mmCIF file of C-alpha atoms in Angstrom:
data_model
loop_
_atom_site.group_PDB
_atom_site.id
_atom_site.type_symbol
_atom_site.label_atom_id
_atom_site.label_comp_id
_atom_site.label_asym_id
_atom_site.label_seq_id
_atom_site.Cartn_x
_atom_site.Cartn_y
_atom_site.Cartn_z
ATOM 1 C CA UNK A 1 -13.048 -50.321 -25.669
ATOM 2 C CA UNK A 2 -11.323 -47.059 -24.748
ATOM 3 C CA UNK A 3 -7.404 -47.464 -24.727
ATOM 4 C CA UNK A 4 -5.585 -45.580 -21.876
ATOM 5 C CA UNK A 5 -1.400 -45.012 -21.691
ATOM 6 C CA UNK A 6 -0.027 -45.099 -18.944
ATOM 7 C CA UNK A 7 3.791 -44.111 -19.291
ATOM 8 C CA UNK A 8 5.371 -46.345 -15.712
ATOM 9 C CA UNK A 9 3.700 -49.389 -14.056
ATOM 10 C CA UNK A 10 1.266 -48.864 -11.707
ATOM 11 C CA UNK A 11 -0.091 -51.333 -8.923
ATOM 12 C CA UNK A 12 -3.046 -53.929 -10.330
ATOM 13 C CA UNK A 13 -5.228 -52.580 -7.588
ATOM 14 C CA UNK A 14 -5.520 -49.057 -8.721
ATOM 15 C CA UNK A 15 -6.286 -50.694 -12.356
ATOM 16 C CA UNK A 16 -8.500 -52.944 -10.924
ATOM 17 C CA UNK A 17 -11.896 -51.437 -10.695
ATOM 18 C CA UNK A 18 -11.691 -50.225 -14.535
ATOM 19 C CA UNK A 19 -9.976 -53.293 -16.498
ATOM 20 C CA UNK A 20 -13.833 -54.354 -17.966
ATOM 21 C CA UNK A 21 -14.280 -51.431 -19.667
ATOM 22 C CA UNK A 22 -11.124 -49.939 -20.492
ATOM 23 C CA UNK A 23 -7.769 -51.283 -22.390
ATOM 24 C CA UNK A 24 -4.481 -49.995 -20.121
ATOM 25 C CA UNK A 25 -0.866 -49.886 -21.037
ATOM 26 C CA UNK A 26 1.803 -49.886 -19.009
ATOM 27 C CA UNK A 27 5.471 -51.438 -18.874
ATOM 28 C CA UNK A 28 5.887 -54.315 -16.595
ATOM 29 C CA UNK A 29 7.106 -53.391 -12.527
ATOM 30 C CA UNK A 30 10.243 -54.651 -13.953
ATOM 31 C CA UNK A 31 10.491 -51.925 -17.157
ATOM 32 C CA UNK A 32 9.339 -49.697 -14.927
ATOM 33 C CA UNK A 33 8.794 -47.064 -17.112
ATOM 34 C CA UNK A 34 8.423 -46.122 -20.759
ATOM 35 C CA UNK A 35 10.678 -43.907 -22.297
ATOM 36 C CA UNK A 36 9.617 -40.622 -23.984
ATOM 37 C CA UNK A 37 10.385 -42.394 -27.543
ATOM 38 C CA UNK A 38 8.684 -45.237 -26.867
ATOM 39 C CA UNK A 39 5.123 -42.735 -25.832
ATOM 40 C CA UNK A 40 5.606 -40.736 -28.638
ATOM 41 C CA UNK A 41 5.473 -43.665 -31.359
ATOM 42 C CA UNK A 42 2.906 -45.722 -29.327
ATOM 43 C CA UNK A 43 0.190 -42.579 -28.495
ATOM 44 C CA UNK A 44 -1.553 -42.601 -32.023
ATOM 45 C CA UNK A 45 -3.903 -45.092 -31.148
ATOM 46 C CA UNK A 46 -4.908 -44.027 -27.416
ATOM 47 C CA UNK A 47 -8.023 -42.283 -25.802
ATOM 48 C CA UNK A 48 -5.793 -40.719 -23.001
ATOM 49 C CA UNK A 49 -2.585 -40.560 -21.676
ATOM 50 C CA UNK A 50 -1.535 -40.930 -17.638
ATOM 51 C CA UNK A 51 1.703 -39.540 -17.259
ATOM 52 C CA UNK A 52 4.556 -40.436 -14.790
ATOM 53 C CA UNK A 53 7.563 -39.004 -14.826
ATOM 54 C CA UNK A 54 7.343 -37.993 -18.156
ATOM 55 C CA UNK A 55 6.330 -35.372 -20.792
ATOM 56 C CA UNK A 56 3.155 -34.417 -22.667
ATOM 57 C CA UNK A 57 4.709 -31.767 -25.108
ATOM 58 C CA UNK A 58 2.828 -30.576 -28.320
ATOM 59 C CA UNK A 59 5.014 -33.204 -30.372
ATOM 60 C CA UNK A 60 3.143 -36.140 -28.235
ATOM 61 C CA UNK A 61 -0.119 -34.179 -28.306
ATOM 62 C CA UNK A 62 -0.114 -33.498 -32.092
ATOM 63 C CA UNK A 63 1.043 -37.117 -32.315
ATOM 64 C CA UNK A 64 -1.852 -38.147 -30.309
ATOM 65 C CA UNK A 65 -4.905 -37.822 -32.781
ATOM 66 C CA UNK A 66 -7.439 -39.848 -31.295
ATOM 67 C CA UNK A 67 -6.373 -38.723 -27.569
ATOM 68 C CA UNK A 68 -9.577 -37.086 -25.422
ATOM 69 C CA UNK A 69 -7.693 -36.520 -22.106
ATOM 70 C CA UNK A 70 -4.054 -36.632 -20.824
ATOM 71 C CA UNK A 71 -3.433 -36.771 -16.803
ATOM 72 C CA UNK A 72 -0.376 -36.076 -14.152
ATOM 73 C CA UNK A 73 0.484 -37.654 -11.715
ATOM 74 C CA UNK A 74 1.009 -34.526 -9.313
ATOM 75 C CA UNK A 75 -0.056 -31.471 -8.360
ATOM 76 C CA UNK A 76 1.663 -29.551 -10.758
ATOM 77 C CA UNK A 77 1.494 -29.814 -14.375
ATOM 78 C CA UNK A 78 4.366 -27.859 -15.761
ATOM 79 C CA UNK A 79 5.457 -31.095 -17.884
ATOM 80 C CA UNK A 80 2.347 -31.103 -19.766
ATOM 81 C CA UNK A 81 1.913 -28.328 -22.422
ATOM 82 C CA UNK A 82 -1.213 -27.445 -21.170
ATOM 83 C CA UNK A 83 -1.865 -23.750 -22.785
ATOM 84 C CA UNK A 84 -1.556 -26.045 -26.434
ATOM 85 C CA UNK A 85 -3.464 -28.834 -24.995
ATOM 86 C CA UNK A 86 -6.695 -25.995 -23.884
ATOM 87 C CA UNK A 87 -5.697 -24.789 -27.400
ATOM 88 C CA UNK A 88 -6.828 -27.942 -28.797
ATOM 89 C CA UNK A 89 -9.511 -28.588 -26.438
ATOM 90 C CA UNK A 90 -7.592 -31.421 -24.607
ATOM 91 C CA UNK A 91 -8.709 -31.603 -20.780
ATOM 92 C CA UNK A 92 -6.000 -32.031 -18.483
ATOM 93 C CA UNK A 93 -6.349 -33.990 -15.108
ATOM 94 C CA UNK A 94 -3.882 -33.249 -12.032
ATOM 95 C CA UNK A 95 -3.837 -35.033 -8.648
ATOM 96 C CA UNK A 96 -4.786 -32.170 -6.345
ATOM 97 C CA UNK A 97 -6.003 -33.043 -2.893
ATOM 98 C CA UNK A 98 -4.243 -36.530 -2.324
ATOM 99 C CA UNK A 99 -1.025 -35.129 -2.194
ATOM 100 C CA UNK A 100 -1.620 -32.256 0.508
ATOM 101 C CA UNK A 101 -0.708 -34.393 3.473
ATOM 102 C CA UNK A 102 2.794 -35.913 2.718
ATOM 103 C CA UNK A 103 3.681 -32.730 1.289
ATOM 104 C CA UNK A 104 3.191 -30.721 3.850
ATOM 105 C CA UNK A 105 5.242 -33.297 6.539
ATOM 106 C CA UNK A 106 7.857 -34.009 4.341
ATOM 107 C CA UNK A 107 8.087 -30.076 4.147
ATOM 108 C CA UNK A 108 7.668 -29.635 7.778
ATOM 109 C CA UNK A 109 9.706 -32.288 8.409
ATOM 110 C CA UNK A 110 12.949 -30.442 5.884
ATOM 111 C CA UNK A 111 12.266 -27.178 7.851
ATOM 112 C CA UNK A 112 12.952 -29.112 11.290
ATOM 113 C CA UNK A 113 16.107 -31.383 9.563
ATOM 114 C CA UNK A 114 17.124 -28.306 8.310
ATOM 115 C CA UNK A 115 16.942 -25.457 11.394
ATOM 116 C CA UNK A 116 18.050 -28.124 13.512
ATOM 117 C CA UNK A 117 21.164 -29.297 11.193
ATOM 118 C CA UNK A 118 19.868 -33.362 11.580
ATOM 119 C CA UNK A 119 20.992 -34.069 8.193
ATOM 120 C CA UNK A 120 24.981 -32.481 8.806
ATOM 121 C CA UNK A 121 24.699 -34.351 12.012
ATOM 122 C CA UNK A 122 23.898 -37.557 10.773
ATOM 123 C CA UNK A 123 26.468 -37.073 8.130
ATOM 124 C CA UNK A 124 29.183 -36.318 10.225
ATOM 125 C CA UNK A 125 28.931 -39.236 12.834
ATOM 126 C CA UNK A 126 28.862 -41.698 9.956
ATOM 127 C CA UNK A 127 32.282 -40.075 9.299
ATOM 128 C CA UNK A 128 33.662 -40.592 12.837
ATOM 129 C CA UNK A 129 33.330 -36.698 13.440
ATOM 130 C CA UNK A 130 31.435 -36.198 17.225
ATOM 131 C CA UNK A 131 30.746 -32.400 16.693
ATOM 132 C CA UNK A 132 28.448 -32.333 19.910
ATOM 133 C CA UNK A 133 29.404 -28.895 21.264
ATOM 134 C CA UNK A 134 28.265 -26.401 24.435
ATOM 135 C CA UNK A 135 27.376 -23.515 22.979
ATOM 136 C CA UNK A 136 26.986 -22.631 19.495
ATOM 137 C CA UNK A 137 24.400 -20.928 16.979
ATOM 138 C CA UNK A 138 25.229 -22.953 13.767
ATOM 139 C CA UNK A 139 21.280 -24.409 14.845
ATOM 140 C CA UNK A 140 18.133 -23.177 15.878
ATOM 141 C CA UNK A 141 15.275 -24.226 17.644
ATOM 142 C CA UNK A 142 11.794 -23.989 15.770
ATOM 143 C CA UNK A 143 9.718 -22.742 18.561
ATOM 144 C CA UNK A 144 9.224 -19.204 18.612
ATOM 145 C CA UNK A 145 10.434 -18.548 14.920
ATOM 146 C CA UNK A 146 7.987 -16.755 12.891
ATOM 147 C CA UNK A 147 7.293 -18.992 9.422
ATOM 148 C CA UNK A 148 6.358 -16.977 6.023
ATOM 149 C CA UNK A 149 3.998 -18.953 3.388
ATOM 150 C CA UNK A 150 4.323 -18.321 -0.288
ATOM 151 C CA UNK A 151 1.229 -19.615 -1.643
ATOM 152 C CA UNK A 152 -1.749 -20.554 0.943
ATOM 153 C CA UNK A 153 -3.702 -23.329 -0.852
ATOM 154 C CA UNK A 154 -4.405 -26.858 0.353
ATOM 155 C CA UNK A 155 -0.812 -27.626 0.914
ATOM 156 C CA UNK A 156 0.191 -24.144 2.450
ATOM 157 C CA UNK A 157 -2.758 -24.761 5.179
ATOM 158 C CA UNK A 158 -2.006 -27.614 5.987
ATOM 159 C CA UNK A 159 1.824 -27.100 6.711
ATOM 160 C CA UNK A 160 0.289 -23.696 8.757
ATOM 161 C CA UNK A 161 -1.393 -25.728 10.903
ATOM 162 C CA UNK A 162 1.476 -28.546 11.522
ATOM 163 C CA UNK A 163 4.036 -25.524 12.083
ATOM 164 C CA UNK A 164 1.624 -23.878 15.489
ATOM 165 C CA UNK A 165 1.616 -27.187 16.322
ATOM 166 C CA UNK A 166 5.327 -26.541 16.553
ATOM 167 C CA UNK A 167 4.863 -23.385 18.449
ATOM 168 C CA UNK A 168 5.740 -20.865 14.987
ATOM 169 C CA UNK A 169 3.866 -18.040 14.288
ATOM 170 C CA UNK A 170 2.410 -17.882 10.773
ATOM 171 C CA UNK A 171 2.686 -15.256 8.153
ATOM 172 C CA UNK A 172 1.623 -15.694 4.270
ATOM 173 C CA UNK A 173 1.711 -14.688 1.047
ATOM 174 C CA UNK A 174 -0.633 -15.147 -1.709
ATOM 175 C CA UNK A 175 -1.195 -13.709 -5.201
ATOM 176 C CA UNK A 176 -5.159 -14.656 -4.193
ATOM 177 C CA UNK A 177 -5.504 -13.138 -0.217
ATOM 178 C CA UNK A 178 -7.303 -15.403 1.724
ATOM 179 C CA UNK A 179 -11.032 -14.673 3.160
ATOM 180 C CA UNK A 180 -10.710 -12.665 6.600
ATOM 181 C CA UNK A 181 -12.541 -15.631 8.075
ATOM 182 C CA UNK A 182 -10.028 -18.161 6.469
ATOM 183 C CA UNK A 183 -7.095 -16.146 7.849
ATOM 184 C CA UNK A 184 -8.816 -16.230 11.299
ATOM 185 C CA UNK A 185 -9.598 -20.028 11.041
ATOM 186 C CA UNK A 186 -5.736 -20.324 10.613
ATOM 187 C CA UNK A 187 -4.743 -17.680 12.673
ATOM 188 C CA UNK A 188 -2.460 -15.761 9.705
ATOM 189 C CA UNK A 189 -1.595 -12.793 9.367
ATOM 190 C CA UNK A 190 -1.431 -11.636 5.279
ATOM 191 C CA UNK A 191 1.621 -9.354 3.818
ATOM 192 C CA UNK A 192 2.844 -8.770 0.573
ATOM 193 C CA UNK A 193 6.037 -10.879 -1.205
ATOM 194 C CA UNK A 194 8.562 -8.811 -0.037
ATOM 195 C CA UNK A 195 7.451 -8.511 3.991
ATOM 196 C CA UNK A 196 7.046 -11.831 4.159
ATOM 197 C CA UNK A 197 10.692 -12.229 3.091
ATOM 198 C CA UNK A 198 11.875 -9.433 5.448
ATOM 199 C CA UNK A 199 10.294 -10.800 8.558
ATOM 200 C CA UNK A 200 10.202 -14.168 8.261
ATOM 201 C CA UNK A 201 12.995 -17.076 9.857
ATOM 202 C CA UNK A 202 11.691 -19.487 7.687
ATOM 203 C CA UNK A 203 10.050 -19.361 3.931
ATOM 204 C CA UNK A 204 8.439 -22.553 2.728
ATOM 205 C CA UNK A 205 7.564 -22.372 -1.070
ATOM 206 C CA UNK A 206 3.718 -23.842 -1.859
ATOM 207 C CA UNK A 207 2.997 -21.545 -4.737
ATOM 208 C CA UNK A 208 3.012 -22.835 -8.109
ATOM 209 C CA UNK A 209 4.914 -22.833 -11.115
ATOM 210 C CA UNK A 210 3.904 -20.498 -13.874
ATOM 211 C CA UNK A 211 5.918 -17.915 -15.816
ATOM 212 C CA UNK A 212 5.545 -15.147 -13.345
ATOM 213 C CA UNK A 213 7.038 -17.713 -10.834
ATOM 214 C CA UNK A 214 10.090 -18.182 -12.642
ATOM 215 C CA UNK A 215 12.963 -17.713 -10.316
ATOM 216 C CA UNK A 216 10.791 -15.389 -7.831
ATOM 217 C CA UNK A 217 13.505 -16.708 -5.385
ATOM 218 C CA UNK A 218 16.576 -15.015 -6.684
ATOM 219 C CA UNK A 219 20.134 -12.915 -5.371
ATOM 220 C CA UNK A 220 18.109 -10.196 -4.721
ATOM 221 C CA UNK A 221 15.425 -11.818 -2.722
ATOM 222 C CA UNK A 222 17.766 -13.946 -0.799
ATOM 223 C CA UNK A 223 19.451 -10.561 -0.224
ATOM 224 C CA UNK A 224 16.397 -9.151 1.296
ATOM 225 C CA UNK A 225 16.020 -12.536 3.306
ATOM 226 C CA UNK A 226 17.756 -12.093 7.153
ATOM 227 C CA UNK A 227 20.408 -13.334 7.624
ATOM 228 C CA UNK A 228 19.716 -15.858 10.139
ATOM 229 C CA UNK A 229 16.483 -17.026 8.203
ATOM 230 C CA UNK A 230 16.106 -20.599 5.994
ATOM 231 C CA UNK A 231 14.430 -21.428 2.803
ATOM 232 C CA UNK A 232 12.037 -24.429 2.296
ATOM 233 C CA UNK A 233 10.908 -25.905 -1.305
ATOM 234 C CA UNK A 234 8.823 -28.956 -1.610
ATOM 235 C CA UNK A 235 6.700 -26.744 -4.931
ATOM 236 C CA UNK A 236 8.804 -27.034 -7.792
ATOM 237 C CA UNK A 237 12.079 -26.420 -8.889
ATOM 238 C CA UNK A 238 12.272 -23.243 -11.119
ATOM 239 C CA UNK A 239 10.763 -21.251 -8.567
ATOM 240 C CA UNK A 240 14.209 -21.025 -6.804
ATOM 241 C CA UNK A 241 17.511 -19.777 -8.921
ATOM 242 C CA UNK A 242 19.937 -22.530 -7.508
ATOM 243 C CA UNK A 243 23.224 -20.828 -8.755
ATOM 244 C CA UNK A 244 21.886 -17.910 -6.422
ATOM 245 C CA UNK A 245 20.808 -19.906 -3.956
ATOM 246 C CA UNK A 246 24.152 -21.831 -3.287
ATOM 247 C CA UNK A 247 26.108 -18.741 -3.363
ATOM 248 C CA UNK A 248 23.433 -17.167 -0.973
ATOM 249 C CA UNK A 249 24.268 -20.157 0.936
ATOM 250 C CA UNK A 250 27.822 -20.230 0.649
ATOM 251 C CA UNK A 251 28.366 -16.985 1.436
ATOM 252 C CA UNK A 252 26.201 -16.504 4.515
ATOM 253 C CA UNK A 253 23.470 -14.378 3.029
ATOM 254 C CA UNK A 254 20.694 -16.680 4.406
ATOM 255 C CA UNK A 255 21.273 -19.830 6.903
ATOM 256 C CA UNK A 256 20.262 -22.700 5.314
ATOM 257 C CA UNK A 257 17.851 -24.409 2.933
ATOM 258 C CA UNK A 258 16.054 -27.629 2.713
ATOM 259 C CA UNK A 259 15.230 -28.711 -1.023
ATOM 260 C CA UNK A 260 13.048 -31.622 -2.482
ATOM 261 C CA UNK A 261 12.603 -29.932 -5.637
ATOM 262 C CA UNK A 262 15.384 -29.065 -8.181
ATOM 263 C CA UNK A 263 15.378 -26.679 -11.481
ATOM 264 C CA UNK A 264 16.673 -29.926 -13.642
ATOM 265 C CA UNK A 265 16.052 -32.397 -12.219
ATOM 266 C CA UNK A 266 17.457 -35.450 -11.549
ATOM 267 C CA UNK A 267 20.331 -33.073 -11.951
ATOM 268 C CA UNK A 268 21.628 -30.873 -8.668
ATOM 269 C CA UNK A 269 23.377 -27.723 -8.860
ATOM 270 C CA UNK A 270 26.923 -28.945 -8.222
ATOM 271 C CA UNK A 271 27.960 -26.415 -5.878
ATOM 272 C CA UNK A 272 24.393 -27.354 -3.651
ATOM 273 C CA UNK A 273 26.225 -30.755 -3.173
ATOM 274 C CA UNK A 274 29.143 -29.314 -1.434
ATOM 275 C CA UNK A 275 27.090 -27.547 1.160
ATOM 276 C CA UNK A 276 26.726 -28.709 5.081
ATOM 277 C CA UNK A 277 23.831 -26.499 5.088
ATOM 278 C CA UNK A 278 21.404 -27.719 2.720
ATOM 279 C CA UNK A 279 19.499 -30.453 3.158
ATOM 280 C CA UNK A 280 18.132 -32.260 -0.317
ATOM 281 C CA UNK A 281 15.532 -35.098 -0.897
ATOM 282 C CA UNK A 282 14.703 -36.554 -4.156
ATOM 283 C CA UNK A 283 11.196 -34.973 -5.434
ATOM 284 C CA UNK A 284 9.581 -37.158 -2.784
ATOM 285 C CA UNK A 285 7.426 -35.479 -0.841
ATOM 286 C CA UNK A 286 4.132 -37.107 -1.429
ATOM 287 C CA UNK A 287 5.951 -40.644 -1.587
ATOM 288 C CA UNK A 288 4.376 -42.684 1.055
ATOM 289 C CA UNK A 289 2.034 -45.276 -0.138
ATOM 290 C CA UNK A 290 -0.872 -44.062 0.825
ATOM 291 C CA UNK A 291 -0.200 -40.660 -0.598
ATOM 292 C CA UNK A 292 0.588 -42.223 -4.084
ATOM 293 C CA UNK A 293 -1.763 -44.698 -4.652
ATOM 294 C CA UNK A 294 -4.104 -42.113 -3.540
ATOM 295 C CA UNK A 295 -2.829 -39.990 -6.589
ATOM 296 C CA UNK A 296 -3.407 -42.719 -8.926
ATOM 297 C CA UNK A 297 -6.894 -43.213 -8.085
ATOM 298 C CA UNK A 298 -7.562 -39.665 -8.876
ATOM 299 C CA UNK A 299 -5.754 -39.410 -11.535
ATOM 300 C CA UNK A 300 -7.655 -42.482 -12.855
ATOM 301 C CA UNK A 301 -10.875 -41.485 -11.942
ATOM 302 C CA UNK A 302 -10.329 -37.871 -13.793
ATOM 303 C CA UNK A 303 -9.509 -39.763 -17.038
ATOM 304 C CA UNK A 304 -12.037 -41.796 -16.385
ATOM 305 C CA UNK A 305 -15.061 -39.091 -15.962
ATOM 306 C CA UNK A 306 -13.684 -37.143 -18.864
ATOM 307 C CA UNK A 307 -14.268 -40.471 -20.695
ATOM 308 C CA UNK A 308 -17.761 -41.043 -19.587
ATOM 309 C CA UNK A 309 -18.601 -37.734 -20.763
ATOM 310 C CA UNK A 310 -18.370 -35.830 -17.191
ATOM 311 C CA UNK A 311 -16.942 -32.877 -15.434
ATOM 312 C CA UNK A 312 -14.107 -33.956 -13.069
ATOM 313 C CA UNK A 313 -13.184 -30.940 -10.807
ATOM 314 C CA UNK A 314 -9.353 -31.975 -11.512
ATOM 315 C CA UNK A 315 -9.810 -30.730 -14.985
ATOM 316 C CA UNK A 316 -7.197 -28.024 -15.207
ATOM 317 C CA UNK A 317 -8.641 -26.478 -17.821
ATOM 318 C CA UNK A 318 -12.501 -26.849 -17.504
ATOM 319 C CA UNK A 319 -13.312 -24.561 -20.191
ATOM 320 C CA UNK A 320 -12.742 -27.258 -23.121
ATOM 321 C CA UNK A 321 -15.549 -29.561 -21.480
ATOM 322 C CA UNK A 322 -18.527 -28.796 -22.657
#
C-alpha cells in the first residue's frame, strides 16, 4: 500500500474516498501540523508528499528516496523546489481552479475595504473616535474608477468580471496577451506593464511568482503609479517590495493598499503596521470552506492519478510523466 504525507491535518472526509488503498499521515486536528524537522526525518519511507504550510526544498526531496509525487496546497508553488524536483523527474501537483472564486472576492472585497477606508473606520469607532465628516477625499467611491490587471488567468477573470459588476472599467496586463475574442468576452482592453500602472486607480496583483516577478512592484513603479491610485495583492508576497511600499504609502506617493500576501510571512513589514491606509489579511483569501476542502480534493486526486500511473492536468511540470 502506497504511503502518502501529509504535513497538517486534514478533514476525514477529504481522506475518505482513498483510505482502502492508500496509507495517510497526518498530525492529529489537535497537532495541527508537522513541523519541517519532523517531515524531513519521517519522508524516507513515503510515495508522496501533500504539503501545507510547509516546505519541499531539495534537502526533503533528496531525503525523500522512494517519493513519486509531492503536492501544494495552493495555487502557487514557490515553496516547493520545483526546477530540482523536474530535475529529478518528481511531478508536482498544485490546486489550480478551486481556489479562483474566494480569491477573487476576498480581493475584490480588499479593493472595496480599502478605496472606501472600512477597515480605518472600523478601527477608529472601536477606539471611541466618530470621524464621520461632510466633505473629504481621504475615500473614494469604486464606480467609475478604471481597474488595471497584472496577470489575466483564472483568478484575474474572474475578479474582471466581479469589478463591472461594480461599475469599473477594466484594463490588463499579461506577459501571455489574451485572444482578441477573450478580451471581447471580458470586455478588456490590453496595455503593456507600465500603462497599466500609469492609467489605472486601482492595480490588483494575479500574476505569479517567478524570478522575473521579484519585486516588479517597487519605488519606481509606485512612483509611476498616480497619486490618487491603490494597490491590491492577494498573488504572493515577493511580488511587492514592502519597505517601498510603506514609504510609498507613508509618504503619499500612491493612496492606499490592501494586502493578504506578505514577502515573509507570518512576518509584516513593521512600518505597514503603523499605517491607517493599508488594509492587511492573513494569506486567506481562498479560506472559506468550500474553497479549501475543494483544494484538498484536488490536491488529493493529483497525487492520486500520478500514483495510478496517469496524467493529472495539475502536474506543474508535465514533462517528467511519461
Amino acid at each position: 500500500m502506497k504511503k502518502i504525507l501529509i504535513s497538517e491535518w486534514v478533514p476525514e472526509e477529504c481522506l475518505a474516498p482513498y483510505k482502502e488503498d492508500y496509507d495517510f499521515t497526518c498530525p492529529s486536528r489537535e497537532k495541527h501540523a508537522f513541523s519541517y524537522d519532523e517531515v524531513y526525518e519521517m519522508i524516507e519511507d513515503y510515495d508522496a508528499y501533500f504539503i501545507l504550510d510547509n516546505e519541499g526544498d531539495k534537502k526533503v526531496i533528496d531525503r525523500a528516496k522512494n517519493l513519486k509525487v509531492i503536492a501544494n496546497f495552493g495555487v502557487g508553488y514557490n515553496n516547493i523546489d520545483w526546477k530540482y524536483a523536474t530535475e529529478v523527474g518528481l511531478p508536482v501537483v498544485n490546486t489550480p481552479t478551486t481556489v479562483t472564486e474566494a480569491t477573487a472576492e476576498h480581493a475584490v472585497a480588499l479593493l472595496i475595504a480599502t478605496m472606501r477606508g472600512v477597515a480605518r473606520y472600523d478601527r477608529e469607532v472601536r477606539r471611541g473616535v466618530w470621524n464621520s465628516p461632510n466633505f473629504s477625499d481621504i475615500d473614494c467611491e469604486v464606480y467609475g474608477r478604471t481597474l488595471g490587471i497584472m496577470g489575466f488567468g483564472r483568478i484575474g477573470k474572474m475578479v474582471c468580471k466581479k469589478a463591472q459588476g461594480l461599475g469599473m472599467k477594466v484594463i490588463y496586463f499579461d506577459k501571455y496577451r489574451a485572444s482578441q475574442e477573450v478580451e471581447k468576452e471580458y470586455n478588456v482592453t490590453y496595455m503593456s506593464f507600465d500603462d497599466v500602472v500609469k492609467n489605472s486607480d486601482c492595480i490588483t496583483l494575479h500574476m505569479p511568482y517567478i524570478p522575473e516577478n521579484h519585486h516588479i512592484f517597487n519605488a519606481e513603479v509606485f512612483r509611476a503609479m498616480k497619486d490618487s491610485a491603490y494597490l491590491i495583492n492577494a498573488a504572493r508576497g515577493p511580488i511587492v517590495d514592502e519597505k517601498a511600499l510603506a514609504k510609498a504609502l507613508k509618504d503619499g506617493t500612491i493612496k492606499g493598499a490592501g494586502l493578504d500576501v506578505f514577502e515573509d510571512e507570518p512576518n509584516v513589514e513593521p512600518e505597514l503596521l503603523e499605517l491607517d491606509n493599508v488594509t492587511l489579511t492573513p494569506h486567506i483569501a481562498s479560506c472559506t470552506l468550500k474553497a479549501r476542502m475543494g483544494m484538498c480534493r484536488e490536491a488529493l486526486g493529483g497525487i492520486i492519478g500520478v500514483l495510478e500511473g496517469k496524467k493529472p492536468y495539475n502536474v506543474v511540470n508535465p514533462e517528467v510523466l511519461k
